[in-house]
Amino acid sequence: MEQAKKEIILSGIRSTGNLHLGNYYGALRKFVEIQDKHDCNFFIADLHALTTATDPEALHNSVKCVLAEYLAAGIDPEKATIFIQSDIPEVSEMYLLLNMHVGIGELMRTASFKDKARKALGIKAPGEGEEDSDEAFEHQIIGAETNKRVNAGLLTYPTLMAVDILIQKATKVPVGKDQLQHLELTRRFARRFNSFYGVDLFPEPSDFDLTGGKPVKVPGLDGSGKMGKSEGNCIYLVDDPKVLRKKVMRATTDEGPKEPNSPMSEPVANLFTLLELTSTPDVVTHFRDAYADCSIRYGDLKKQLAEDILAVTTPIRERVNDILSNEDYMRKVVREGAERARARASETLKEVRHIMGIRSI
């Protein structure tokens, strides 16, 4: 009864490789903090990964790695529901049914689809001041004379994301900036379904702020932007010490301050952001003072940063290795998680089928 009163939180991570420091500080660490207070559902989005993942073995191994990293980071399967997306067949059926209420145009207008479609076809994004009308974009996608293709799964990605949320009747969904548009589409699809059939089936989910209004930016090591797998600027939670130290020592910097109290360049500010996340306040103060009086040596800063990051990641990496060696335990976690997730999903799907007129004769 107590679990039923808790707000339903849902979040998934695509199984496209190991998780990195950005995933940890931006999501995983926060998931651990909220799992006692909410009905938390954390899944591994292997169906979403199919839009870009083409190697079956790599996909399967990635699912196992993300699962182990969830657990190693501290997500407790006794407190939260942990499951693999494809273990919930109701999701795939409802994906088909909800697509009957989704327009091609509204999917093609999503920023993420435009960006990923251009990358898939090798089409440059419009430059500053150039027109990027829906009509012009549609012509690029459909009329492009190329052997490359944009798969339909990429187009309907927002529908699948909506189904993940709506089938669990989640009310709060932690999302990054790049997923806010998809969450708004989820709300739109929920309203549309409810209105079309004159029902009150789906709650409209809202963003769940994990940071209390203070977003955590985990920058990459290449001098700009956030840490991300596709950018190749990551520190992975399972990087061994030698690899991690080498990555940090190669991080982009500049020539150093020439005058006291000089403003920091973006690459250097990024290193200090990582230092603030992983180091003690006195270490941060030491290097800020050294930067301010022009005595800073970036090599020393990087060495300290690497050791402080290792202090965070080493226990996680060791737990990941232990968990990966215990496949019986991993199977138990996802089996029990799937049972819990399917209980709610099957009930929702049953309601959707009845409402849409798909009933036994």
mmCIF file of C-alpha atoms in Angstrom:
data_model
loop_
_atom_site.group_PDB
_atom_site.id
_atom_site.type_symbol
_atom_site.label_atom_id
_atom_site.label_comp_id
_atom_site.label_asym_id
_atom_site.label_seq_id
_atom_site.Cartn_x
_atom_site.Cartn_y
_atom_site.Cartn_z
ATOM 1 C CA MET A 1 0.000 0.000 0.000
ATOM 2 C CA GLU A 2 2.817 2.390 0.859
ATOM 3 C CA GLN A 3 4.437 1.936 -2.596
ATOM 4 C CA ALA A 4 1.131 2.760 -4.300
ATOM 5 C CA LYS A 5 1.058 6.186 -2.593
ATOM 6 C CA LYS A 6 4.516 7.157 -3.817
ATOM 7 C CA GLU A 7 4.979 9.301 -6.900
ATOM 8 C CA ILE A 8 5.982 7.193 -9.902
ATOM 9 C CA ILE A 9 9.400 8.191 -11.280
ATOM 10 C CA LEU A 10 10.729 6.688 -14.500
ATOM 11 C CA SER A 11 14.081 7.032 -16.247
ATOM 12 C CA GLY A 12 15.997 5.012 -18.806
ATOM 13 C CA ILE A 13 19.513 5.017 -20.228
ATOM 14 C CA ARG A 14 20.262 3.723 -23.722
ATOM 15 C CA SER A 15 22.502 0.671 -23.828
ATOM 16 C CA THR A 16 25.067 2.112 -26.224
ATOM 17 C CA GLY A 17 28.211 1.596 -24.178
ATOM 18 C CA ASN A 18 29.551 2.152 -20.686
ATOM 19 C CA LEU A 19 28.313 4.959 -18.483
ATOM 20 C CA HIS A 20 30.553 7.934 -17.811
ATOM 21 C CA LEU A 21 31.168 10.543 -15.147
ATOM 22 C CA GLY A 22 28.415 12.735 -16.606
ATOM 23 C CA ASN A 23 25.873 9.933 -16.188
ATOM 24 C CA TYR A 24 27.007 9.441 -12.611
ATOM 25 C CA TYR A 25 26.853 13.050 -11.409
ATOM 26 C CA GLY A 26 23.942 14.015 -13.638
ATOM 27 C CA ALA A 27 21.695 11.033 -12.881
ATOM 28 C CA LEU A 28 22.899 7.885 -11.109
ATOM 29 C CA ARG A 29 23.996 9.545 -7.898
ATOM 30 C CA LYS A 30 20.659 11.360 -7.714
ATOM 31 C CA PHE A 31 18.719 8.160 -8.437
ATOM 32 C CA VAL A 32 20.281 6.609 -5.349
ATOM 33 C CA GLU A 33 19.144 9.583 -3.261
ATOM 34 C CA ILE A 34 15.483 9.431 -4.367
ATOM 35 C CA GLN A 35 14.909 5.666 -4.392
ATOM 36 C CA ASP A 36 13.703 5.640 -0.763
ATOM 37 C CA LYS A 37 11.093 8.367 -1.226
ATOM 38 C CA HIS A 38 9.542 7.497 -4.587
ATOM 39 C CA ASP A 39 8.286 4.578 -6.660
ATOM 40 C CA CYS A 40 11.397 4.555 -8.842
ATOM 41 C CA ASN A 41 11.593 2.668 -12.135
ATOM 42 C CA PHE A 42 14.976 2.608 -13.856
ATOM 43 C CA PHE A 43 15.305 0.747 -17.128
ATOM 44 C CA ILE A 44 17.924 -0.061 -19.740
ATOM 45 C CA ALA A 45 16.658 1.219 -23.082
ATOM 46 C CA ASP A 46 17.857 -1.466 -25.482
ATOM 47 C CA LEU A 47 14.972 -0.898 -27.926
ATOM 48 C CA HIS A 48 15.910 2.774 -28.155
ATOM 49 C CA ALA A 49 19.518 1.732 -28.742
ATOM 50 C CA LEU A 50 18.472 -0.116 -31.911
ATOM 51 C CA THR A 51 18.125 3.210 -33.728
ATOM 52 C CA THR A 52 21.924 3.418 -33.840
ATOM 53 C CA ALA A 53 23.344 0.135 -32.483
ATOM 54 C CA THR A 54 23.945 -2.387 -35.270
ATOM 55 C CA ASP A 55 26.179 -4.999 -33.625
ATOM 56 C CA PRO A 56 24.045 -7.598 -31.752
ATOM 57 C CA GLU A 57 26.858 -8.782 -29.481
ATOM 58 C CA ALA A 58 27.865 -5.228 -28.600
ATOM 59 C CA LEU A 59 24.250 -4.387 -27.779
ATOM 60 C CA HIS A 60 23.858 -7.454 -25.545
ATOM 61 C CA ASN A 61 27.118 -6.773 -23.717
ATOM 62 C CA SER A 62 26.197 -3.124 -23.293
ATOM 63 C CA VAL A 63 22.916 -4.085 -21.607
ATOM 64 C CA LYS A 64 24.830 -6.178 -19.070
ATOM 65 C CA CYS A 65 27.362 -3.407 -18.470
ATOM 66 C CA VAL A 66 24.734 -0.716 -17.881
ATOM 67 C CA LEU A 67 22.871 -3.049 -15.520
ATOM 68 C CA ALA A 68 26.059 -3.699 -13.542
ATOM 69 C CA GLU A 69 26.809 0.032 -13.447
ATOM 70 C CA TYR A 70 23.300 0.840 -12.189
ATOM 71 C CA LEU A 71 23.802 -1.620 -9.344
ATOM 72 C CA ALA A 72 27.402 -0.629 -8.632
ATOM 73 C CA ALA A 73 26.419 3.033 -8.389
ATOM 74 C CA GLY A 74 24.054 2.134 -5.559
ATOM 75 C CA ILE A 75 20.627 1.615 -7.107
ATOM 76 C CA ASP A 76 19.004 -1.014 -4.899
ATOM 77 C CA PRO A 77 16.716 -3.563 -6.622
ATOM 78 C CA GLU A 78 14.904 -3.980 -3.303
ATOM 79 C CA LYS A 79 13.946 -0.304 -3.344
ATOM 80 C CA ALA A 80 13.677 0.479 -7.071
ATOM 81 C CA THR A 81 12.398 -1.456 -10.069
ATOM 82 C CA ILE A 82 15.271 -2.157 -12.465
ATOM 83 C CA PHE A 83 14.381 -3.722 -15.798
ATOM 84 C CA ILE A 84 15.351 -4.114 -19.431
ATOM 85 C CA GLN A 85 13.026 -2.352 -21.860
ATOM 86 C CA SER A 86 12.694 -5.322 -24.228
ATOM 87 C CA ASP A 87 11.660 -7.567 -21.323
ATOM 88 C CA ILE A 88 8.336 -5.693 -21.310
ATOM 89 C CA PRO A 89 6.589 -6.884 -24.537
ATOM 90 C CA GLU A 90 3.601 -4.684 -23.692
ATOM 91 C CA VAL A 91 5.783 -1.698 -24.560
ATOM 92 C CA SER A 92 6.185 -2.844 -28.164
ATOM 93 C CA GLU A 93 2.443 -3.418 -28.639
ATOM 94 C CA MET A 94 1.494 -0.083 -27.125
ATOM 95 C CA TYR A 95 4.174 1.573 -29.281
ATOM 96 C CA LEU A 96 2.234 0.384 -32.318
ATOM 97 C CA LEU A 97 -1.130 1.479 -30.897
ATOM 98 C CA LEU A 98 0.006 4.941 -29.834
ATOM 99 C CA ASN A 99 1.603 5.553 -33.230
ATOM 100 C CA MET A 100 -1.943 5.531 -34.649
ATOM 101 C CA HIS A 101 -2.444 8.855 -32.859
ATOM 102 C CA VAL A 102 0.876 10.446 -33.763
ATOM 103 C CA GLY A 103 1.492 12.580 -36.848
ATOM 104 C CA ILE A 104 4.506 12.151 -39.103
ATOM 105 C CA GLY A 105 4.892 15.915 -39.340
ATOM 106 C CA GLU A 106 5.177 16.498 -35.605
ATOM 107 C CA LEU A 107 7.809 13.766 -35.374
ATOM 108 C CA MET A 108 9.821 15.153 -38.289
ATOM 109 C CA ARG A 109 9.849 18.587 -36.685
ATOM 110 C CA THR A 110 11.588 17.422 -33.506
ATOM 111 C CA ALA A 111 15.049 18.899 -33.102
ATOM 112 C CA SER A 112 16.672 15.584 -32.183
ATOM 113 C CA PHE A 113 15.305 13.828 -35.266
ATOM 114 C CA LYS A 114 16.515 16.605 -37.562
ATOM 115 C CA ASP A 115 19.959 16.515 -35.987
ATOM 116 C CA LYS A 116 20.307 12.711 -36.062
ATOM 117 C CA ALA A 117 18.827 12.411 -39.558
ATOM 118 C CA ARG A 118 21.316 14.937 -40.916
ATOM 119 C CA LYS A 119 24.167 13.050 -39.291
ATOM 120 C CA ALA A 120 22.930 9.745 -40.725
ATOM 121 C CA LEU A 121 22.765 11.211 -44.234
ATOM 122 C CA GLY A 122 25.836 13.416 -43.974
ATOM 123 C CA ILE A 123 23.758 16.579 -44.490
ATOM 124 C CA LYS A 124 25.120 19.776 -42.984
ATOM 125 C CA ALA A 125 22.945 21.735 -40.600
ATOM 126 C CA PRO A 126 21.855 25.133 -41.955
ATOM 127 C CA GLY A 127 24.263 27.928 -41.232
ATOM 128 C CA GLU A 128 23.398 31.028 -39.277
ATOM 129 C CA GLY A 129 20.704 33.016 -41.047
ATOM 130 C CA GLU A 130 19.768 30.188 -43.415
ATOM 131 C CA GLU A 131 16.203 29.022 -43.606
ATOM 132 C CA ASP A 132 15.421 25.598 -42.136
ATOM 133 C CA SER A 133 11.777 25.148 -43.044
ATOM 134 C CA ASP A 134 9.969 21.855 -42.456
ATOM 135 C CA GLU A 135 9.411 21.624 -46.204
ATOM 136 C CA ALA A 136 13.101 22.008 -47.012
ATOM 137 C CA PHE A 137 14.045 19.475 -44.343
ATOM 138 C CA GLU A 138 11.485 16.961 -45.622
ATOM 139 C CA HIS A 139 12.914 17.319 -49.128
ATOM 140 C CA GLN A 140 16.410 16.637 -47.783
ATOM 141 C CA ILE A 141 15.305 13.494 -45.957
ATOM 142 C CA ILE A 142 12.972 11.996 -48.547
ATOM 143 C CA GLY A 143 14.555 13.311 -51.691
ATOM 144 C CA ALA A 144 18.215 12.778 -50.870
ATOM 145 C CA GLU A 145 19.941 10.788 -53.615
ATOM 146 C CA THR A 146 22.026 8.573 -51.393
ATOM 147 C CA ASN A 147 22.381 4.963 -50.348
ATOM 148 C CA LYS A 148 22.310 6.082 -46.729
ATOM 149 C CA ARG A 149 18.969 5.949 -44.925
ATOM 150 C CA VAL A 150 17.170 7.257 -41.891
ATOM 151 C CA ASN A 151 15.419 4.405 -40.124
ATOM 152 C CA ALA A 152 11.784 4.727 -39.079
ATOM 153 C CA GLY A 153 12.725 3.921 -35.487
ATOM 154 C CA LEU A 154 14.643 7.187 -35.316
ATOM 155 C CA LEU A 155 11.563 9.049 -36.522
ATOM 156 C CA THR A 156 9.231 7.400 -34.003
ATOM 157 C CA TYR A 157 11.703 7.562 -31.104
ATOM 158 C CA PRO A 158 9.475 10.110 -29.275
ATOM 159 C CA THR A 159 6.510 7.716 -29.504
ATOM 160 C CA LEU A 160 8.497 4.909 -27.914
ATOM 161 C CA MET A 161 9.724 7.254 -25.203
ATOM 162 C CA ALA A 162 6.139 8.337 -24.569
ATOM 163 C CA VAL A 163 5.055 4.702 -24.266
ATOM 164 C CA ASP A 164 7.831 3.966 -21.762
ATOM 165 C CA ILE A 165 6.401 6.739 -19.586
ATOM 166 C CA LEU A 166 2.659 6.349 -20.165
ATOM 167 C CA ILE A 167 2.530 2.567 -19.850
ATOM 168 C CA GLN A 168 3.867 2.905 -16.287
ATOM 169 C CA LYS A 169 1.653 5.970 -15.676
ATOM 170 C CA ALA A 170 4.747 7.818 -14.484
ATOM 171 C CA THR A 171 4.149 11.353 -13.260
ATOM 172 C CA LYS A 172 7.751 12.535 -13.030
ATOM 173 C CA VAL A 173 10.540 11.946 -15.548
ATOM 174 C CA PRO A 174 14.105 13.236 -15.045
ATOM 175 C CA VAL A 175 15.271 14.473 -18.450
ATOM 176 C CA GLY A 176 18.101 16.552 -19.834
ATOM 177 C CA LYS A 177 17.658 19.613 -22.041
ATOM 178 C CA ASP A 178 17.843 17.524 -25.198
ATOM 179 C CA GLN A 179 14.867 15.413 -24.064
ATOM 180 C CA LEU A 180 12.524 18.200 -22.921
ATOM 181 C CA GLN A 181 10.879 18.404 -26.340
ATOM 182 C CA HIS A 182 10.193 14.660 -26.227
ATOM 183 C CA LEU A 183 8.637 15.005 -22.789
ATOM 184 C CA GLU A 184 6.380 17.764 -24.095
ATOM 185 C CA LEU A 185 5.337 15.437 -26.936
ATOM 186 C CA THR A 186 4.537 12.775 -24.332
ATOM 187 C CA ARG A 187 2.202 15.218 -22.596
ATOM 188 C CA ARG A 188 0.629 16.083 -25.938
ATOM 189 C CA PHE A 189 0.085 12.413 -26.835
ATOM 190 C CA ALA A 190 -1.453 11.765 -23.402
ATOM 191 C CA ARG A 191 -3.863 14.710 -23.796
ATOM 192 C CA ARG A 192 -4.726 13.662 -27.329
ATOM 193 C CA PHE A 193 -5.508 10.077 -26.375
ATOM 194 C CA ASN A 194 -7.567 11.113 -23.355
ATOM 195 C CA SER A 195 -9.474 13.713 -25.372
ATOM 196 C CA PHE A 196 -10.049 11.532 -28.447
ATOM 197 C CA TYR A 197 -11.600 8.703 -26.445
ATOM 198 C CA GLY A 198 -13.151 10.847 -23.730
ATOM 199 C CA VAL A 199 -11.201 9.141 -20.946
ATOM 200 C CA ASP A 200 -8.864 10.138 -18.131
ATOM 201 C CA LEU A 201 -6.381 7.310 -18.533
ATOM 202 C CA PHE A 202 -2.963 8.931 -18.765
ATOM 203 C CA PRO A 203 -1.539 11.500 -16.342
ATOM 204 C CA GLU A 204 0.540 14.204 -18.005
ATOM 205 C CA PRO A 205 4.127 13.674 -16.787
ATOM 206 C CA SER A 206 6.400 16.555 -15.870
ATOM 207 C CA ASP A 207 10.139 16.934 -15.607
ATOM 208 C CA PHE A 208 11.621 15.795 -12.302
ATOM 209 C CA ASP A 209 14.339 18.202 -11.230
ATOM 210 C CA LEU A 210 17.033 16.071 -9.644
ATOM 211 C CA THR A 211 19.275 19.027 -8.877
ATOM 212 C CA GLY A 212 17.018 21.360 -6.908
ATOM 213 C CA GLY A 213 17.340 24.089 -9.512
ATOM 214 C CA LYS A 214 21.128 23.775 -9.755
ATOM 215 C CA PRO A 215 21.833 21.786 -12.935
ATOM 216 C CA VAL A 216 24.989 19.686 -12.854
ATOM 217 C CA LYS A 217 27.174 20.290 -15.879
ATOM 218 C CA VAL A 218 29.835 17.649 -16.322
ATOM 219 C CA PRO A 219 32.129 18.897 -19.095
ATOM 220 C CA GLY A 220 34.170 16.742 -21.425
ATOM 221 C CA LEU A 221 37.941 16.686 -21.690
ATOM 222 C CA ASP A 222 38.106 18.256 -25.143
ATOM 223 C CA GLY A 223 37.726 21.850 -24.017
ATOM 224 C CA SER A 224 34.078 22.489 -24.808
ATOM 225 C CA GLY A 225 30.611 21.072 -24.349
ATOM 226 C CA LYS A 226 29.342 18.409 -22.002
ATOM 227 C CA MET A 227 30.727 14.926 -21.521
ATOM 228 C CA GLY A 228 29.168 12.499 -24.011
ATOM 229 C CA LYS A 229 29.848 9.143 -25.645
ATOM 230 C CA SER A 230 29.422 10.410 -29.200
ATOM 231 C CA GLU A 231 31.803 13.308 -28.529
ATOM 232 C CA GLY A 232 34.589 10.923 -27.457
ATOM 233 C CA ASN A 233 35.472 13.136 -24.484
ATOM 234 C CA CYS A 234 34.419 10.797 -21.672
ATOM 235 C CA ILE A 235 35.804 9.431 -18.484
ATOM 236 C CA TYR A 236 34.022 6.103 -18.091
ATOM 237 C CA LEU A 237 33.163 4.718 -14.676
ATOM 238 C CA VAL A 238 35.025 1.518 -15.575
ATOM 239 C CA ASP A 239 38.192 3.116 -16.970
ATOM 240 C CA ASP A 240 41.212 1.510 -15.348
ATOM 241 C CA PRO A 241 43.677 3.854 -13.593
ATOM 242 C CA LYS A 242 46.214 3.889 -16.423
ATOM 243 C CA VAL A 243 43.609 4.769 -19.059
ATOM 244 C CA LEU A 244 41.927 7.360 -16.848
ATOM 245 C CA ARG A 245 45.173 9.118 -15.950
ATOM 246 C CA LYS A 246 46.184 9.259 -19.603
ATOM 247 C CA LYS A 247 42.831 10.780 -20.587
ATOM 248 C CA VAL A 248 43.031 13.471 -17.934
ATOM 249 C CA MET A 249 46.655 14.351 -18.715
ATOM 250 C CA ARG A 250 45.660 14.845 -22.371
ATOM 251 C CA ALA A 251 42.767 17.167 -21.494
ATOM 252 C CA THR A 252 42.731 20.459 -23.390
ATOM 253 C CA THR A 253 44.131 23.522 -21.604
ATOM 254 C CA ASP A 254 45.732 26.803 -22.709
ATOM 255 C CA GLU A 255 49.049 28.620 -22.261
ATOM 256 C CA GLY A 256 48.159 29.650 -18.735
ATOM 257 C CA PRO A 257 47.302 33.026 -17.182
ATOM 258 C CA LYS A 258 49.610 35.919 -18.038
ATOM 259 C CA GLU A 259 48.218 38.400 -15.533
ATOM 260 C CA PRO A 260 46.841 37.945 -11.998
ATOM 261 C CA ASN A 261 43.106 37.248 -11.723
ATOM 262 C CA SER A 262 42.751 36.606 -15.461
ATOM 263 C CA PRO A 263 39.431 35.129 -16.661
ATOM 264 C CA MET A 264 39.596 31.402 -17.391
ATOM 265 C CA SER A 265 39.267 29.993 -20.892
ATOM 266 C CA GLU A 266 36.524 27.415 -21.345
ATOM 267 C CA PRO A 267 38.894 24.385 -21.373
ATOM 268 C CA VAL A 268 40.481 25.441 -18.072
ATOM 269 C CA ALA A 269 37.130 26.328 -16.507
ATOM 270 C CA ASN A 270 35.977 22.826 -17.462
ATOM 271 C CA LEU A 271 38.866 21.254 -15.546
ATOM 272 C CA PHE A 272 37.972 23.320 -12.505
ATOM 273 C CA THR A 273 34.346 22.185 -12.811
ATOM 274 C CA LEU A 274 35.513 18.565 -12.712
ATOM 275 C CA LEU A 275 37.760 19.417 -9.769
ATOM 276 C CA GLU A 276 34.813 20.924 -7.870
ATOM 277 C CA LEU A 277 32.767 17.772 -8.467
ATOM 278 C CA THR A 278 35.389 15.300 -7.332
ATOM 279 C CA SER A 279 37.893 17.043 -5.050
ATOM 280 C CA THR A 280 37.795 18.485 -1.538
ATOM 281 C CA PRO A 281 37.183 22.252 -1.096
ATOM 282 C CA ASP A 282 40.738 22.871 0.081
ATOM 283 C CA VAL A 283 42.159 21.309 -3.102
ATOM 284 C CA VAL A 284 39.897 23.477 -5.254
ATOM 285 C CA THR A 285 40.897 26.584 -3.299
ATOM 286 C CA HIS A 286 44.600 25.736 -3.664
ATOM 287 C CA PHE A 287 44.422 25.556 -7.453
ATOM 288 C CA ARG A 288 42.108 28.560 -7.798
ATOM 289 C CA ASP A 289 44.598 30.633 -5.803
ATOM 290 C CA ALA A 290 47.440 29.305 -7.956
ATOM 291 C CA TYR A 291 45.545 30.287 -11.096
ATOM 292 C CA ALA A 292 44.769 33.717 -9.707
ATOM 293 C CA ASP A 293 48.452 34.500 -8.932
ATOM 294 C CA CYS A 294 49.709 32.888 -12.177
ATOM 295 C CA SER A 295 51.695 30.174 -10.390
ATOM 296 C CA ILE A 296 49.482 27.329 -11.544
ATOM 297 C CA ARG A 297 50.987 24.321 -13.290
ATOM 298 C CA TYR A 298 48.364 22.481 -15.308
ATOM 299 C CA GLY A 299 50.301 19.237 -15.054
ATOM 300 C CA ASP A 300 49.956 19.305 -11.260
ATOM 301 C CA LEU A 301 46.261 20.165 -11.515
ATOM 302 C CA LYS A 302 45.645 17.255 -13.900
ATOM 303 C CA LYS A 303 47.533 14.776 -11.731
ATOM 304 C CA GLN A 304 45.474 15.799 -8.702
ATOM 305 C CA LEU A 305 42.255 15.695 -10.717
ATOM 306 C CA ALA A 306 42.991 12.195 -12.013
ATOM 307 C CA GLU A 307 43.594 10.862 -8.501
ATOM 308 C CA ASP A 308 40.436 12.494 -7.142
ATOM 309 C CA ILE A 309 38.334 11.083 -9.990
ATOM 310 C CA LEU A 310 39.844 7.650 -9.342
ATOM 311 C CA ALA A 311 38.793 7.925 -5.707
ATOM 312 C CA VAL A 312 35.206 8.177 -6.990
ATOM 313 C CA THR A 313 35.322 5.635 -9.810
ATOM 314 C CA THR A 314 37.572 2.897 -8.389
ATOM 315 C CA PRO A 315 35.005 1.515 -5.899
ATOM 316 C CA ILE A 316 32.358 1.605 -8.652
ATOM 317 C CA ARG A 317 34.647 -0.142 -11.146
ATOM 318 C CA GLU A 318 35.469 -2.864 -8.625
ATOM 319 C CA ARG A 319 31.768 -3.418 -7.839
ATOM 320 C CA VAL A 320 30.966 -3.527 -11.568
ATOM 321 C CA ASN A 321 33.519 -6.295 -12.080
ATOM 322 C CA ASP A 322 32.127 -8.256 -9.127
ATOM 323 C CA ILE A 323 28.562 -7.930 -10.410
ATOM 324 C CA LEU A 324 29.483 -8.890 -13.980
ATOM 325 C CA SER A 325 31.047 -12.075 -12.643
ATOM 326 C CA ASN A 326 27.752 -13.036 -10.970
ATOM 327 C CA GLU A 327 25.346 -13.580 -13.852
ATOM 328 C CA ASP A 328 22.855 -15.436 -11.642
ATOM 329 C CA TYR A 329 22.439 -12.303 -9.569
ATOM 330 C CA MET A 330 22.006 -10.089 -12.643
ATOM 331 C CA ARG A 331 19.367 -12.445 -14.064
ATOM 332 C CA LYS A 332 17.517 -12.390 -10.741
ATOM 333 C CA VAL A 333 17.510 -8.586 -10.649
ATOM 334 C CA VAL A 334 16.102 -8.153 -14.163
ATOM 335 C CA ARG A 335 13.653 -11.048 -13.817
ATOM 336 C CA GLU A 336 12.137 -9.606 -10.661
ATOM 337 C CA GLY A 337 12.254 -6.090 -12.107
ATOM 338 C CA ALA A 338 10.464 -7.223 -15.263
ATOM 339 C CA GLU A 339 7.758 -8.902 -13.202
ATOM 340 C CA ARG A 340 7.055 -5.663 -11.349
ATOM 341 C CA ALA A 341 7.221 -3.482 -14.456
ATOM 342 C CA ARG A 342 5.014 -5.856 -16.461
ATOM 343 C CA ALA A 343 2.330 -5.916 -13.782
ATOM 344 C CA ARG A 344 1.642 -2.211 -14.281
ATOM 345 C CA ALA A 345 2.336 -2.260 -18.037
ATOM 346 C CA SER A 346 -0.036 -5.151 -18.741
ATOM 347 C CA GLU A 347 -2.827 -3.442 -16.823
ATOM 348 C CA THR A 348 -2.317 -0.207 -18.779
ATOM 349 C CA LEU A 349 -2.188 -2.036 -22.112
ATOM 350 C CA LYS A 350 -5.380 -3.909 -21.251
ATOM 351 C CA GLU A 351 -7.096 -0.559 -20.642
ATOM 352 C CA VAL A 352 -5.715 0.917 -23.881
ATOM 353 C CA ARG A 353 -6.856 -2.053 -25.961
ATOM 354 C CA HIS A 354 -10.355 -1.910 -24.477
ATOM 355 C CA ILE A 355 -10.624 1.866 -24.976
ATOM 356 C CA MET A 356 -9.488 1.584 -28.618
ATOM 357 C CA GLY A 357 -11.971 -1.210 -29.338
ATOM 358 C CA ILE A 358 -9.494 -4.071 -29.529
ATOM 359 C CA ARG A 359 -11.526 -6.582 -27.551
ATOM 360 C CA SER A 360 -12.282 -10.292 -27.593
ATOM 361 C CA ILE A 361 -15.439 -11.322 -29.438
#
